[in-house]
PDB file of C-alpha atoms in Angstrom:
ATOM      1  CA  UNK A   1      86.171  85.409  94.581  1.00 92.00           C
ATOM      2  CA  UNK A   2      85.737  87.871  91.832  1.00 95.00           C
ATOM      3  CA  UNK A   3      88.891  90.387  92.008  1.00 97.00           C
ATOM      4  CA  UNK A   4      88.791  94.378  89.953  1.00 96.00           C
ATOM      5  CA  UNK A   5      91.835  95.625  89.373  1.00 97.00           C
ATOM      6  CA  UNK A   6      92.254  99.807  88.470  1.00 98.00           C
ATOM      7  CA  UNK A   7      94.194 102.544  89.095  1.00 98.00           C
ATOM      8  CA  UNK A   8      96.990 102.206  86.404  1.00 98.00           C
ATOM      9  CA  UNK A   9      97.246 105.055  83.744  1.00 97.00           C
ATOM     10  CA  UNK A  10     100.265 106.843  82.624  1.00 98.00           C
ATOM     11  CA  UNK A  11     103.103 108.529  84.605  1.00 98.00           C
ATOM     12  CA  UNK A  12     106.334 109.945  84.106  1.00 98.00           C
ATOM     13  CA  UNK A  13     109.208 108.430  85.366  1.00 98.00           C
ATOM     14  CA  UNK A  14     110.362 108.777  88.812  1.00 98.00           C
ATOM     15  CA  UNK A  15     106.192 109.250  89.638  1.00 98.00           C
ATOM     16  CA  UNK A  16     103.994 107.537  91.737  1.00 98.00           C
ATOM     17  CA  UNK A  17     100.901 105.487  91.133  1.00 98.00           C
ATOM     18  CA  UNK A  18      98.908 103.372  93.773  1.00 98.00           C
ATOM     19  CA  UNK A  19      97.132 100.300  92.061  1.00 98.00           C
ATOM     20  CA  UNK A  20      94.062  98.834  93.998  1.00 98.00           C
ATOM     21  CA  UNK A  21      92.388  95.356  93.638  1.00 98.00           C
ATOM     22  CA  UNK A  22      88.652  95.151  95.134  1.00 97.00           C
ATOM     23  CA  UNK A  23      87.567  91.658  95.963  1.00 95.00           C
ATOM     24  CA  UNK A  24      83.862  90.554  95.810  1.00 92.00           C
ATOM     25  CA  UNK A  25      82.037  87.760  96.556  1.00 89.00           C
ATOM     26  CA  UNK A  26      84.322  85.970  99.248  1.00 87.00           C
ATOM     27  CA  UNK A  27      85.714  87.411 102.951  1.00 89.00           C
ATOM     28  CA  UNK A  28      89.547  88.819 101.701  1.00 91.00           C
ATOM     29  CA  UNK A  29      90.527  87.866 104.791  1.00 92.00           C
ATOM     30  CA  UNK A  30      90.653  84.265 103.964  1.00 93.00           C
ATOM     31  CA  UNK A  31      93.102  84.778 101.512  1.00 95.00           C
ATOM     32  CA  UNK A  32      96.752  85.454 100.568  1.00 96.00           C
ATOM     33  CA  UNK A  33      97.404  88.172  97.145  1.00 96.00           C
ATOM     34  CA  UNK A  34      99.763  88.693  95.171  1.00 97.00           C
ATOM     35  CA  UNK A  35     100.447  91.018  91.944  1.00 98.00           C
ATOM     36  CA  UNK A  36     101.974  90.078  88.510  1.00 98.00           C
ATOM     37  CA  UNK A  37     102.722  91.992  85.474  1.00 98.00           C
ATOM     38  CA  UNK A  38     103.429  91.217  82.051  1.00 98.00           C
ATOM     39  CA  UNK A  39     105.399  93.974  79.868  1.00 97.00           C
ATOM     40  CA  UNK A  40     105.563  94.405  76.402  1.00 93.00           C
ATOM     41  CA  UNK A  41     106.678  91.010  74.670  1.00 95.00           C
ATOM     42  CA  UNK A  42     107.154  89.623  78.048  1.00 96.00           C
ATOM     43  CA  UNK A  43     106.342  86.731  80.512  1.00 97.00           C
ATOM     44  CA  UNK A  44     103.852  87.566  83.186  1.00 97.00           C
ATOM     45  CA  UNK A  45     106.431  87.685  86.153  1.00 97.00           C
ATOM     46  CA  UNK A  46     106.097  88.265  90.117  1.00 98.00           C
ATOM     47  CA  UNK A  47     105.757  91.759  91.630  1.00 98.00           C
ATOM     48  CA  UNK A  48     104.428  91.621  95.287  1.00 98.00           C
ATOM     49  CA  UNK A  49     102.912  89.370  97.660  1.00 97.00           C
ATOM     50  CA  UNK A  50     100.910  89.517 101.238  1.00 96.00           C
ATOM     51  CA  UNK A  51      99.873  86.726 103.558  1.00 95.00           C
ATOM     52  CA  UNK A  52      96.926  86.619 105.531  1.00 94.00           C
ATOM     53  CA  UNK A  53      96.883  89.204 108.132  1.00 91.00           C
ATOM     54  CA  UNK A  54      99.706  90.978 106.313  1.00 93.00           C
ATOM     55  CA  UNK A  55     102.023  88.687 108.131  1.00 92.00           C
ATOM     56  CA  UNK A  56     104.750  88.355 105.770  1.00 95.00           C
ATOM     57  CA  UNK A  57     105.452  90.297 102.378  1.00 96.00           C
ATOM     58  CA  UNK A  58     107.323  89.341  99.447  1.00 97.00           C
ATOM     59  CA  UNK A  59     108.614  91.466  96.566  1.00 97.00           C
ATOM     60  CA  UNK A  60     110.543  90.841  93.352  1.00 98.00           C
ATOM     61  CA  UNK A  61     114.416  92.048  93.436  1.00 98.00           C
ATOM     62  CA  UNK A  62     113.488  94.765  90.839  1.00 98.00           C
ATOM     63  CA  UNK A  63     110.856  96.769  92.767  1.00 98.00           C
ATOM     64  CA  UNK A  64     112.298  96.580  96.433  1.00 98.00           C
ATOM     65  CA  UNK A  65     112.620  99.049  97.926  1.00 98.00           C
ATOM     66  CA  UNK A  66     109.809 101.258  95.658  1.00 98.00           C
ATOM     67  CA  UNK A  67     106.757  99.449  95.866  1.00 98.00           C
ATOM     68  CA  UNK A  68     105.091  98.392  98.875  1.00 98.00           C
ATOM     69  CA  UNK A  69     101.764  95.693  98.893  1.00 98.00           C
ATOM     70  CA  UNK A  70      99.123  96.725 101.379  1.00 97.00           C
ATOM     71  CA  UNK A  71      95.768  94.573 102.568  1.00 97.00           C
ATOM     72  CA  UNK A  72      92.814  96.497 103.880  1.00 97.00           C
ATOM     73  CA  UNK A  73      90.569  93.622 104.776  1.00 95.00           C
ATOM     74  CA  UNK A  74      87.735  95.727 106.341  1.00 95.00           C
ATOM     75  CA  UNK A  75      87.746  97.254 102.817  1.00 96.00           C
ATOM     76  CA  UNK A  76      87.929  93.684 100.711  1.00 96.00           C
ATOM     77  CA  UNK A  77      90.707  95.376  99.217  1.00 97.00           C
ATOM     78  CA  UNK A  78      94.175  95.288  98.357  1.00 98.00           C
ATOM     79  CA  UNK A  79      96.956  97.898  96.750  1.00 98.00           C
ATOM     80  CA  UNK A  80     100.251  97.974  94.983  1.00 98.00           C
ATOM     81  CA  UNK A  81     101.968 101.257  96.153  1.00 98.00           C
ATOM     82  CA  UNK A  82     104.122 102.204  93.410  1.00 98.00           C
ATOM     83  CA  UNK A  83     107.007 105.072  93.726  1.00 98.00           C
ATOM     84  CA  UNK A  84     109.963 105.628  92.007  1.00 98.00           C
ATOM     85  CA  UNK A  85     108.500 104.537  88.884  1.00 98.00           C
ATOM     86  CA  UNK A  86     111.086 103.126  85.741  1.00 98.00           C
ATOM     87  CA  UNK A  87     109.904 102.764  82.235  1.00 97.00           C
ATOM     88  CA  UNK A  88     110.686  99.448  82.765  1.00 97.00           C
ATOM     89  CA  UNK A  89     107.778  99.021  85.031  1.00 98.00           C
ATOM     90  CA  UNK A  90     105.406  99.451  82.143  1.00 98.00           C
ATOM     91  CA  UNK A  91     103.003  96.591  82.034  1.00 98.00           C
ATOM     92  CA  UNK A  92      99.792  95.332  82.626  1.00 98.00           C
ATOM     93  CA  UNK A  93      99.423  94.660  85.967  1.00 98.00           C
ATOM     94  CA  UNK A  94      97.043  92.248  87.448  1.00 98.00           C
ATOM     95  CA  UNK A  95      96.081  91.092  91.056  1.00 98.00           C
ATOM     96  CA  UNK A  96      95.468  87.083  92.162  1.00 97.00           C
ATOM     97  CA  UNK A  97      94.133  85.565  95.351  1.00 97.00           C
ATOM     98  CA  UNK A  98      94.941  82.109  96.617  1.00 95.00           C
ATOM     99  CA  UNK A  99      92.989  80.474  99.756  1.00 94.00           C
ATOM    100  CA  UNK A 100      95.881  80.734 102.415  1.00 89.00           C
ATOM    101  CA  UNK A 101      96.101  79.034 105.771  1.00 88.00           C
ATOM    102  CA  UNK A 102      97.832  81.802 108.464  1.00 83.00           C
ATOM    103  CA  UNK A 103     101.323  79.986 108.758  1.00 82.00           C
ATOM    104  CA  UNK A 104     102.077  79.738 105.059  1.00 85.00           C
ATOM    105  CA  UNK A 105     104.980  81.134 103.360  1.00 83.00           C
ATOM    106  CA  UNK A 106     104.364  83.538 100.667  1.00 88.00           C
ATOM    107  CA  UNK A 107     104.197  82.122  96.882  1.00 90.00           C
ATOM    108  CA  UNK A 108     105.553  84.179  94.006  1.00 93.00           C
ATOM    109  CA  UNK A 109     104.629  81.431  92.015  1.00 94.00           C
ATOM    110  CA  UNK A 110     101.406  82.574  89.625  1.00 93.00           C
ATOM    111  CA  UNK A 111     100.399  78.605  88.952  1.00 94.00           C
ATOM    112  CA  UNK A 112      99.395  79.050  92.859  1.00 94.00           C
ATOM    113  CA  UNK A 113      97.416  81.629  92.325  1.00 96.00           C
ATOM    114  CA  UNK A 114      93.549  80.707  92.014  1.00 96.00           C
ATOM    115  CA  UNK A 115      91.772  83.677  91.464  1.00 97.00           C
ATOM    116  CA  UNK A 116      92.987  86.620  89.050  1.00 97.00           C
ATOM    117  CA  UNK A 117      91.840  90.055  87.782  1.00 96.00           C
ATOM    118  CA  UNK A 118      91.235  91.675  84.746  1.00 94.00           C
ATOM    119  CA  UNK A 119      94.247  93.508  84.648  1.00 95.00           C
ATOM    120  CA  UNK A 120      95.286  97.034  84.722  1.00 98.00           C
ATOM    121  CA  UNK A 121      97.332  99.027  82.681  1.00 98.00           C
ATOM    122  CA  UNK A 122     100.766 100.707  83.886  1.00 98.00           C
ATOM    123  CA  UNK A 123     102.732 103.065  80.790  1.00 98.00           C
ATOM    124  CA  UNK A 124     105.911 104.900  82.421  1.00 98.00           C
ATOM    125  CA  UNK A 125     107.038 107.606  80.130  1.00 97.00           C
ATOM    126  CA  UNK A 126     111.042 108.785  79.818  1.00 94.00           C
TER     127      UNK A 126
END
């Protein structure tokens, strides 16, 4: 599965941005996502996950509560619903797929993930 991440861009703290990740060449469906990000002299670390079906989600302690992961599998597509945005949040940020059976627990691990985007780019100005 070939996976095209975009919306990031610049915002001002305390904005909004709503990142999308369009999959190709495989059923979405099939598949559990998640999205990473790596900041500035940083580790790529966990953001957000989604089962299959949208079953169960999974975020990292620092964005509960602002961001929200959404599947549209009709659409092949999945988002990263970002509010409340932090310059800390600043990063690339880049959506991965793994082949997911329906009862499995989310991972937030990204050595699990199979499939990953190209990455898009998040800048949160003070």
């Amino acid at each position: 599965v070939q996976l095209q991440a975009s919306g990031g861009g610049l915002v001002q703290a305390g904005g909004s941005l709503r990142l999308s990740c369009a999959a190709s060449g495989r059923t979405l469906s099939n598949y559990a996502m998640g999205w990473f990000r790596q900041g500035p002299g940083k580790e790529r670390e966990f953001v957000a996950t989604i089962s299959r079906g949208a079953v169960r989600t999974n975020y990292a302690d620092s964005v509960k509560g602002r961001f929200t992961i959404l599947r549209d599998d009709a659409k092949n597509t999945v988002y990263l619903q970002m509010n409340s945005l932090k310059p800390e949040d600043t990063a690339v940020y880049y959506c991965a797929a793994r082949p997911a059976r329906w009862s499995d627990a989310t991972i937030v691990s990204d050595g699990e993930y199979d499939y990953w985007g190209q990455g898009t780019l998040v800048t949160v100005s003070s």
